[in-house]
Amino acid sequence: MRDERKDGVTRRAAVVGGLVGAASLAAVVASTSREQPSSEPDERQKTPGGERLPVVFMPHGGGPWPFVDLGFDDKPGFAALTEYLQSVRNLPKTPPKALLVISAHWEESVPTVMTSPRPPMLYDYYGFPPASYQLQWPAPGNPQLAARVRELLGAAGFQTAADSQRGYDHGTFVPLKLTYPEADVPTVQLSLIQGLDPEQHLAMGRALAPLRDEGVFIIGSGMSYHDLRGFFGPNARRVSETFDVWLRETATLEAKDRDARLAEWDRAPSGRQSHPREEHLLPLMVIAGAAGADRGTIPYNGMFMGTRLSAVHFG
């Protein structure tokens, strides 16, 4: 297998970033223009016992890293991230009815949800061993949750779309194969919005907040550092740690200050160096929006392939 891709990014960089290798499987359906109902959660939908579920931004690593031998010697880093991802299952006190995942690896012109009751796998990486393309995570979909997501976003003024063909990309199936190995929780993916405007994604998260009272565990899957070309360079650790200090401080502020700083994340120290393209940071904006007044905590802060990564939890 050749080590160099045509665009000059090494296979090692692809491991870390897990690049989308093909154009997205669109089949986008335009949102209807019908009047949207209230975004207040129905009493019958609320979580038993009244628990408001937490929201999570998790780093998903690179490619199929935990399941296939990729020839990299970072056992401590792999072990620490694996342990963290496995622990996320225990975060909600009440088992969730469903998962809503915002993955860095899906962008559409409007927020788009997967609607298949049995989503396929989408191996959106390339250049890895054959076993990488045999991985399975057969969680059922949830068309009802997909409809509820569109309802809430529509009530907040977003146009939306549905995709009945798209499968789980590796931003979902790789980390959640560790978190929910039985693949027994219905799961829906929601796309990012092309243009990657942070305020739009904060607003999208705010619109989705009622789902927390309806038994839905909202997960943002991305990376707190994601520079493919710089990942193995001499400055990667310094750059990632500089930005990580800002990120951890920002996530734990009161909501107003937190969201204001996230909206201007590219002014942060080493912000653009850590995210030349911000798609892997934008799931955090959705999660922060859904967090409301909750203050953030940093349950995982570790080294992974020579760079500093963090996870952020709210609630």
mmCIF file of C-alpha atoms in Angstrom:
data_model
loop_
_atom_site.group_PDB
_atom_site.id
_atom_site.type_symbol
_atom_site.label_atom_id
_atom_site.label_comp_id
_atom_site.label_asym_id
_atom_site.label_seq_id
_atom_site.Cartn_x
_atom_site.Cartn_y
_atom_site.Cartn_z
ATOM 1 C CA MET A 1 0.000 0.000 0.000
ATOM 2 C CA ARG A 2 1.506 3.326 -1.001
ATOM 3 C CA ASP A 3 2.270 5.698 1.868
ATOM 4 C CA GLU A 4 1.627 8.915 -0.071
ATOM 5 C CA ARG A 5 -1.744 10.154 -1.285
ATOM 6 C CA LYS A 6 -2.004 12.193 -4.480
ATOM 7 C CA ASP A 7 -2.528 15.460 -2.607
ATOM 8 C CA GLY A 8 0.671 14.974 -0.647
ATOM 9 C CA VAL A 9 -0.960 14.049 2.669
ATOM 10 C CA THR A 10 0.684 10.966 4.111
ATOM 11 C CA ARG A 11 -1.152 7.845 5.119
ATOM 12 C CA ARG A 12 -0.177 8.673 8.699
ATOM 13 C CA ALA A 13 -2.043 11.957 8.403
ATOM 14 C CA ALA A 14 -5.059 10.109 7.044
ATOM 15 C CA VAL A 15 -5.012 7.886 10.124
ATOM 16 C CA VAL A 16 -5.331 10.903 12.372
ATOM 17 C CA GLY A 17 -7.824 12.870 10.395
ATOM 18 C CA GLY A 18 -9.879 10.124 8.839
ATOM 19 C CA LEU A 19 -10.496 12.097 5.676
ATOM 20 C CA VAL A 20 -13.707 11.672 3.789
ATOM 21 C CA GLY A 21 -12.570 9.815 0.717
ATOM 22 C CA ALA A 22 -15.545 10.224 -1.553
ATOM 23 C CA ALA A 23 -18.254 12.723 -2.214
ATOM 24 C CA SER A 24 -21.087 12.544 0.259
ATOM 25 C CA LEU A 25 -23.960 10.263 -0.530
ATOM 26 C CA ALA A 26 -26.422 13.064 -0.784
ATOM 27 C CA ALA A 27 -29.927 12.305 -2.057
ATOM 28 C CA VAL A 28 -31.063 15.376 -0.146
ATOM 29 C CA VAL A 29 -34.783 15.971 0.198
ATOM 30 C CA ALA A 30 -35.922 19.580 0.496
ATOM 31 C CA SER A 31 -37.634 20.613 3.690
ATOM 32 C CA THR A 32 -41.346 21.185 3.524
ATOM 33 C CA SER A 33 -42.657 24.649 4.173
ATOM 34 C CA ARG A 34 -45.419 23.591 6.542
ATOM 35 C CA GLU A 35 -45.925 25.467 9.775
ATOM 36 C CA GLN A 36 -43.722 24.052 12.517
ATOM 37 C CA PRO A 37 -45.157 23.038 15.899
ATOM 38 C CA SER A 38 -43.827 24.184 19.238
ATOM 39 C CA SER A 39 -40.322 23.074 20.233
ATOM 40 C CA GLU A 40 -41.419 22.411 23.814
ATOM 41 C CA PRO A 41 -40.983 18.716 24.705
ATOM 42 C CA ASP A 42 -44.155 16.679 24.965
ATOM 43 C CA GLU A 43 -44.721 15.404 28.510
ATOM 44 C CA ARG A 44 -45.091 11.856 27.171
ATOM 45 C CA GLN A 45 -41.659 12.098 25.584
ATOM 46 C CA LYS A 46 -39.742 13.144 28.672
ATOM 47 C CA THR A 47 -37.124 10.895 30.206
ATOM 48 C CA PRO A 48 -38.455 8.703 33.035
ATOM 49 C CA GLY A 49 -37.694 10.329 36.375
ATOM 50 C CA GLY A 50 -37.255 13.725 34.717
ATOM 51 C CA GLU A 51 -33.520 13.345 34.016
ATOM 52 C CA ARG A 52 -32.039 15.810 31.595
ATOM 53 C CA LEU A 53 -29.413 13.894 29.681
ATOM 54 C CA PRO A 54 -25.895 15.308 29.329
ATOM 55 C CA VAL A 55 -24.332 16.357 26.032
ATOM 56 C CA VAL A 56 -20.838 15.329 24.957
ATOM 57 C CA PHE A 57 -18.119 16.420 22.559
ATOM 58 C CA MET A 58 -15.724 13.506 22.044
ATOM 59 C CA PRO A 59 -12.515 13.107 20.032
ATOM 60 C CA HIS A 60 -12.873 10.158 17.664
ATOM 61 C CA GLY A 61 -9.203 9.616 16.836
ATOM 62 C CA GLY A 62 -8.215 8.781 13.264
ATOM 63 C CA GLY A 63 -9.551 6.256 10.798
ATOM 64 C CA PRO A 64 -10.261 2.781 12.232
ATOM 65 C CA TRP A 65 -7.514 3.193 14.856
ATOM 66 C CA PRO A 66 -8.780 1.031 17.752
ATOM 67 C CA PHE A 67 -9.830 -1.990 15.700
ATOM 68 C CA VAL A 68 -7.107 -2.525 13.090
ATOM 69 C CA ASP A 69 -3.344 -2.716 13.547
ATOM 70 C CA LEU A 70 -2.100 0.400 11.810
ATOM 71 C CA GLY A 71 1.527 -0.037 12.792
ATOM 72 C CA PHE A 72 1.766 2.968 15.119
ATOM 73 C CA ASP A 73 3.470 2.798 18.485
ATOM 74 C CA ASP A 74 1.276 4.897 20.766
ATOM 75 C CA LYS A 75 -0.097 2.279 23.129
ATOM 76 C CA PRO A 76 -0.556 4.679 26.080
ATOM 77 C CA GLY A 77 -2.390 7.235 23.939
ATOM 78 C CA PHE A 78 -4.591 4.620 22.274
ATOM 79 C CA ALA A 79 -5.364 3.005 25.637
ATOM 80 C CA ALA A 80 -6.329 6.293 27.298
ATOM 81 C CA LEU A 81 -8.679 7.369 24.501
ATOM 82 C CA THR A 82 -10.189 3.886 24.351
ATOM 83 C CA GLU A 83 -10.856 3.930 28.090
ATOM 84 C CA TYR A 84 -12.474 7.348 27.854
ATOM 85 C CA LEU A 85 -14.748 6.382 24.947
ATOM 86 C CA GLN A 86 -15.812 3.229 26.767
ATOM 87 C CA SER A 87 -16.686 5.303 29.844
ATOM 88 C CA VAL A 88 -19.106 7.579 27.979
ATOM 89 C CA ARG A 89 -21.762 4.853 28.101
ATOM 90 C CA ASN A 90 -22.010 5.314 31.876
ATOM 91 C CA LEU A 91 -22.514 9.065 31.746
ATOM 92 C CA PRO A 92 -26.333 9.181 31.481
ATOM 93 C CA LYS A 93 -27.907 7.917 34.698
ATOM 94 C CA THR A 94 -30.881 6.694 32.667
ATOM 95 C CA PRO A 95 -30.064 4.661 29.542
ATOM 96 C CA PRO A 96 -30.906 6.815 26.528
ATOM 97 C CA LYS A 97 -33.784 6.004 24.224
ATOM 98 C CA ALA A 98 -31.709 7.080 21.247
ATOM 99 C CA LEU A 99 -28.486 8.782 20.194
ATOM 100 C CA LEU A 100 -28.201 11.871 18.021
ATOM 101 C CA VAL A 101 -24.678 12.175 16.605
ATOM 102 C CA ILE A 102 -23.209 15.233 14.921
ATOM 103 C CA SER A 103 -20.148 13.936 13.074
ATOM 104 C CA ALA A 104 -17.356 16.070 11.632
ATOM 105 C CA HIS A 105 -17.506 13.892 8.527
ATOM 106 C CA TRP A 106 -20.825 15.050 7.104
ATOM 107 C CA GLU A 107 -21.610 18.485 5.679
ATOM 108 C CA GLU A 108 -24.687 19.557 3.718
ATOM 109 C CA SER A 109 -26.148 22.851 2.530
ATOM 110 C CA VAL A 110 -28.852 22.565 5.207
ATOM 111 C CA PRO A 111 -28.993 20.400 8.359
ATOM 112 C CA THR A 112 -29.732 16.907 7.076
ATOM 113 C CA VAL A 113 -30.739 13.816 9.042
ATOM 114 C CA MET A 114 -30.398 10.126 8.277
ATOM 115 C CA THR A 115 -33.837 8.516 8.097
ATOM 116 C CA SER A 116 -33.123 4.871 7.315
ATOM 117 C CA PRO A 117 -34.426 2.414 9.919
ATOM 118 C CA ARG A 118 -31.358 0.246 9.132
ATOM 119 C CA PRO A 119 -28.471 2.544 8.182
ATOM 120 C CA PRO A 120 -25.619 0.914 6.260
ATOM 121 C CA MET A 121 -21.928 1.429 6.936
ATOM 122 C CA LEU A 122 -20.045 4.232 5.184
ATOM 123 C CA TYR A 123 -16.310 3.526 5.095
ATOM 124 C CA ASP A 124 -15.264 7.106 4.411
ATOM 125 C CA TYR A 125 -11.540 6.500 4.736
ATOM 126 C CA TYR A 126 -9.032 4.868 2.442
ATOM 127 C CA GLY A 127 -5.562 3.381 2.298
ATOM 128 C CA PHE A 128 -6.055 1.129 5.323
ATOM 129 C CA PRO A 129 -5.790 -2.663 5.714
ATOM 130 C CA PRO A 130 -8.686 -4.753 4.302
ATOM 131 C CA ALA A 131 -10.050 -5.433 7.792
ATOM 132 C CA SER A 132 -10.873 -1.725 8.045
ATOM 133 C CA TYR A 133 -13.645 -2.238 5.484
ATOM 134 C CA GLN A 134 -15.200 -5.188 7.283
ATOM 135 C CA LEU A 135 -16.000 -3.385 10.527
ATOM 136 C CA GLN A 136 -19.660 -3.428 11.505
ATOM 137 C CA TRP A 137 -21.763 -1.364 13.899
ATOM 138 C CA PRO A 138 -25.357 -2.341 13.063
ATOM 139 C CA ALA A 139 -27.241 0.058 15.330
ATOM 140 C CA PRO A 140 -30.820 0.637 14.200
ATOM 141 C CA GLY A 141 -31.888 4.020 12.942
ATOM 142 C CA ASN A 142 -34.793 5.996 14.331
ATOM 143 C CA PRO A 143 -37.005 7.725 11.735
ATOM 144 C CA GLN A 144 -39.178 9.176 14.510
ATOM 145 C CA LEU A 145 -36.196 10.922 16.085
ATOM 146 C CA ALA A 146 -35.119 12.148 12.656
ATOM 147 C CA ALA A 147 -38.551 13.717 12.206
ATOM 148 C CA ARG A 148 -38.384 15.296 15.669
ATOM 149 C CA VAL A 149 -34.956 16.794 14.867
ATOM 150 C CA ARG A 150 -36.365 18.373 11.720
ATOM 151 C CA GLU A 151 -39.359 19.636 13.674
ATOM 152 C CA LEU A 152 -37.197 21.360 16.279
ATOM 153 C CA LEU A 153 -34.818 22.843 13.734
ATOM 154 C CA GLY A 154 -37.699 24.017 11.568
ATOM 155 C CA ALA A 155 -39.306 25.760 14.534
ATOM 156 C CA ALA A 156 -36.010 27.619 15.020
ATOM 157 C CA GLY A 157 -36.018 28.837 11.420
ATOM 158 C CA PHE A 158 -33.711 26.273 9.810
ATOM 159 C CA GLN A 159 -34.469 24.665 6.492
ATOM 160 C CA THR A 160 -33.740 20.956 6.770
ATOM 161 C CA ALA A 161 -33.482 17.840 4.635
ATOM 162 C CA ALA A 162 -33.531 14.069 4.978
ATOM 163 C CA ASP A 163 -31.263 11.375 3.562
ATOM 164 C CA SER A 164 -32.643 7.847 3.496
ATOM 165 C CA GLN A 165 -29.521 6.286 1.946
ATOM 166 C CA ARG A 166 -26.566 7.561 3.935
ATOM 167 C CA GLY A 167 -24.782 5.242 6.349
ATOM 168 C CA TYR A 168 -22.851 5.699 9.576
ATOM 169 C CA ASP A 169 -19.519 7.339 8.805
ATOM 170 C CA HIS A 170 -16.402 6.645 10.837
ATOM 171 C CA GLY A 171 -16.984 9.707 13.000
ATOM 172 C CA THR A 172 -19.926 7.741 14.379
ATOM 173 C CA PHE A 173 -19.192 4.043 14.100
ATOM 174 C CA VAL A 174 -15.557 4.101 15.226
ATOM 175 C CA PRO A 175 -15.997 5.825 18.631
ATOM 176 C CA LEU A 176 -19.455 4.382 19.287
ATOM 177 C CA LYS A 177 -18.256 0.861 18.589
ATOM 178 C CA LEU A 178 -16.291 1.410 21.809
ATOM 179 C CA THR A 179 -19.041 3.261 23.685
ATOM 180 C CA TYR A 180 -21.941 1.001 22.656
ATOM 181 C CA PRO A 181 -20.315 -2.199 21.360
ATOM 182 C CA GLU A 182 -23.642 -4.042 21.257
ATOM 183 C CA ALA A 183 -24.985 -1.425 18.804
ATOM 184 C CA ASP A 184 -28.308 -1.661 20.602
ATOM 185 C CA VAL A 185 -29.287 2.015 20.895
ATOM 186 C CA PRO A 186 -31.171 3.577 17.954
ATOM 187 C CA THR A 187 -28.966 6.233 16.366
ATOM 188 C CA VAL A 188 -29.491 9.150 14.004
ATOM 189 C CA GLN A 189 -26.741 11.255 12.411
ATOM 190 C CA LEU A 190 -27.191 14.970 11.782
ATOM 191 C CA SER A 191 -24.982 16.840 9.337
ATOM 192 C CA LEU A 192 -23.039 20.018 9.796
ATOM 193 C CA ILE A 193 -23.970 23.012 7.646
ATOM 194 C CA GLN A 194 -21.665 23.906 4.766
ATOM 195 C CA GLY A 195 -19.874 27.171 5.400
ATOM 196 C CA LEU A 196 -19.121 26.001 8.939
ATOM 197 C CA ASP A 197 -20.374 29.163 10.608
ATOM 198 C CA PRO A 198 -19.921 28.719 14.387
ATOM 199 C CA GLU A 199 -22.919 30.864 15.340
ATOM 200 C CA GLN A 200 -25.191 28.823 13.071
ATOM 201 C CA HIS A 201 -24.055 25.653 14.783
ATOM 202 C CA LEU A 202 -24.503 27.131 18.249
ATOM 203 C CA ALA A 203 -28.063 28.075 17.221
ATOM 204 C CA MET A 204 -28.638 24.587 15.858
ATOM 205 C CA GLY A 205 -27.631 23.137 19.210
ATOM 206 C CA ARG A 206 -29.951 25.479 21.096
ATOM 207 C CA ALA A 207 -32.842 24.318 18.934
ATOM 208 C CA LEU A 208 -32.050 20.682 19.751
ATOM 209 C CA ALA A 209 -31.824 21.182 23.520
ATOM 210 C CA PRO A 210 -35.371 19.863 24.228
ATOM 211 C CA LEU A 211 -34.205 16.416 23.116
ATOM 212 C CA ARG A 212 -32.195 16.194 26.344
ATOM 213 C CA ASP A 213 -35.500 15.983 28.235
ATOM 214 C CA GLU A 214 -36.832 13.367 25.832
ATOM 215 C CA GLY A 215 -34.296 10.614 26.447
ATOM 216 C CA VAL A 216 -31.940 11.502 23.585
ATOM 217 C CA PHE A 217 -28.195 11.499 24.220
ATOM 218 C CA ILE A 218 -26.629 14.143 21.946
ATOM 219 C CA ILE A 219 -23.015 13.476 20.955
ATOM 220 C CA GLY A 220 -20.659 15.652 18.931
ATOM 221 C CA SER A 221 -17.865 13.641 17.331
ATOM 222 C CA GLY A 222 -14.802 15.551 16.161
ATOM 223 C CA MET A 223 -11.308 16.453 17.333
ATOM 224 C CA SER A 224 -10.005 19.297 19.466
ATOM 225 C CA TYR A 225 -6.888 19.355 17.219
ATOM 226 C CA HIS A 226 -7.057 18.521 13.522
ATOM 227 C CA ASP A 227 -4.255 19.639 11.240
ATOM 228 C CA LEU A 228 -3.461 16.750 8.925
ATOM 229 C CA ARG A 229 -0.321 18.277 7.460
ATOM 230 C CA GLY A 230 1.048 19.375 10.798
ATOM 231 C CA PHE A 231 0.127 16.343 12.857
ATOM 232 C CA PHE A 232 3.523 14.672 12.774
ATOM 233 C CA GLY A 233 5.481 17.891 12.445
ATOM 234 C CA PRO A 234 7.854 19.355 15.027
ATOM 235 C CA ASN A 235 5.342 21.971 16.208
ATOM 236 C CA ALA A 236 2.262 19.771 16.548
ATOM 237 C CA ARG A 237 2.497 19.240 20.286
ATOM 238 C CA ARG A 238 3.139 22.891 21.080
ATOM 239 C CA VAL A 239 0.353 24.119 18.803
ATOM 240 C CA SER A 240 -2.176 21.580 20.069
ATOM 241 C CA GLU A 241 -1.375 22.279 23.722
ATOM 242 C CA THR A 242 -1.620 26.048 23.247
ATOM 243 C CA PHE A 243 -5.070 25.778 21.686
ATOM 244 C CA ASP A 244 -6.128 23.144 24.209
ATOM 245 C CA VAL A 245 -5.508 25.530 27.112
ATOM 246 C CA TRP A 246 -7.863 28.044 25.491
ATOM 247 C CA LEU A 247 -10.443 25.379 24.693
ATOM 248 C CA ARG A 248 -10.573 23.988 28.226
ATOM 249 C CA GLU A 249 -10.821 27.464 29.731
ATOM 250 C CA THR A 250 -13.579 28.446 27.285
ATOM 251 C CA ALA A 251 -15.654 25.301 27.760
ATOM 252 C CA THR A 252 -15.863 25.808 31.519
ATOM 253 C CA LEU A 253 -17.052 29.440 31.397
ATOM 254 C CA GLU A 254 -20.616 30.580 31.959
ATOM 255 C CA ALA A 255 -22.743 30.033 28.877
ATOM 256 C CA LYS A 256 -22.810 33.629 27.592
ATOM 257 C CA ASP A 257 -19.034 34.026 27.727
ATOM 258 C CA ARG A 258 -18.428 30.484 26.495
ATOM 259 C CA ASP A 259 -20.591 30.878 23.419
ATOM 260 C CA ALA A 260 -19.166 34.312 22.601
ATOM 261 C CA ARG A 261 -15.642 32.908 22.645
ATOM 262 C CA LEU A 262 -16.585 29.807 20.647
ATOM 263 C CA ALA A 263 -18.151 32.035 17.988
ATOM 264 C CA GLU A 264 -14.727 33.650 17.549
ATOM 265 C CA TRP A 265 -12.651 30.507 18.057
ATOM 266 C CA ASP A 266 -10.306 31.410 15.172
ATOM 267 C CA ARG A 267 -8.953 34.315 17.241
ATOM 268 C CA ALA A 268 -7.794 31.885 19.917
ATOM 269 C CA PRO A 269 -4.065 31.225 20.357
ATOM 270 C CA SER A 270 -3.043 28.642 17.739
ATOM 271 C CA GLY A 271 -6.692 28.353 16.674
ATOM 272 C CA ARG A 272 -6.174 28.305 12.928
ATOM 273 C CA GLN A 273 -2.966 26.319 13.271
ATOM 274 C CA SER A 274 -4.927 23.643 15.121
ATOM 275 C CA HIS A 275 -7.857 23.734 12.693
ATOM 276 C CA PRO A 276 -6.888 24.925 9.184
ATOM 277 C CA ARG A 277 -10.397 23.773 8.295
ATOM 278 C CA GLU A 278 -12.763 23.748 11.251
ATOM 279 C CA GLU A 279 -15.133 20.862 10.472
ATOM 280 C CA HIS A 280 -13.708 18.797 13.345
ATOM 281 C CA LEU A 281 -14.324 21.607 15.848
ATOM 282 C CA LEU A 282 -17.875 22.494 14.749
ATOM 283 C CA PRO A 283 -19.579 19.542 16.522
ATOM 284 C CA LEU A 284 -18.457 21.245 19.764
ATOM 285 C CA MET A 285 -20.496 24.317 18.804
ATOM 286 C CA VAL A 286 -23.651 22.214 18.428
ATOM 287 C CA ILE A 287 -23.005 20.553 21.780
ATOM 288 C CA ALA A 288 -22.345 23.882 23.508
ATOM 289 C CA GLY A 289 -25.588 25.268 22.088
ATOM 290 C CA ALA A 290 -27.528 22.274 23.393
ATOM 291 C CA ALA A 291 -25.808 22.651 26.786
ATOM 292 C CA GLY A 292 -27.719 25.809 27.629
ATOM 293 C CA ALA A 293 -26.596 27.141 30.994
ATOM 294 C CA ASP A 294 -24.645 23.998 31.922
ATOM 295 C CA ARG A 295 -20.965 24.550 32.644
ATOM 296 C CA GLY A 296 -18.510 22.332 30.854
ATOM 297 C CA THR A 297 -16.175 19.765 32.359
ATOM 298 C CA ILE A 298 -13.092 18.133 30.822
ATOM 299 C CA PRO A 299 -13.288 14.377 31.541
ATOM 300 C CA TYR A 300 -10.526 13.460 29.109
ATOM 301 C CA ASN A 301 -7.348 15.404 28.365
ATOM 302 C CA GLY A 302 -4.613 13.259 26.927
ATOM 303 C CA MET A 303 -1.902 12.792 24.344
ATOM 304 C CA PHE A 304 -2.813 10.981 21.126
ATOM 305 C CA MET A 305 -0.218 10.492 18.397
ATOM 306 C CA GLY A 306 1.884 13.288 19.845
ATOM 307 C CA THR A 307 -0.841 15.920 20.175
ATOM 308 C CA ARG A 308 -3.066 17.101 23.021
ATOM 309 C CA LEU A 309 -6.774 16.226 22.778
ATOM 310 C CA SER A 310 -9.717 17.024 25.035
ATOM 311 C CA ALA A 311 -13.323 15.919 25.449
ATOM 312 C CA VAL A 312 -15.979 18.247 26.839
ATOM 313 C CA HIS A 313 -19.115 17.246 28.754
ATOM 314 C CA PHE A 314 -22.061 19.388 29.815
ATOM 315 C CA GLY A 315 -24.707 18.408 32.335
#
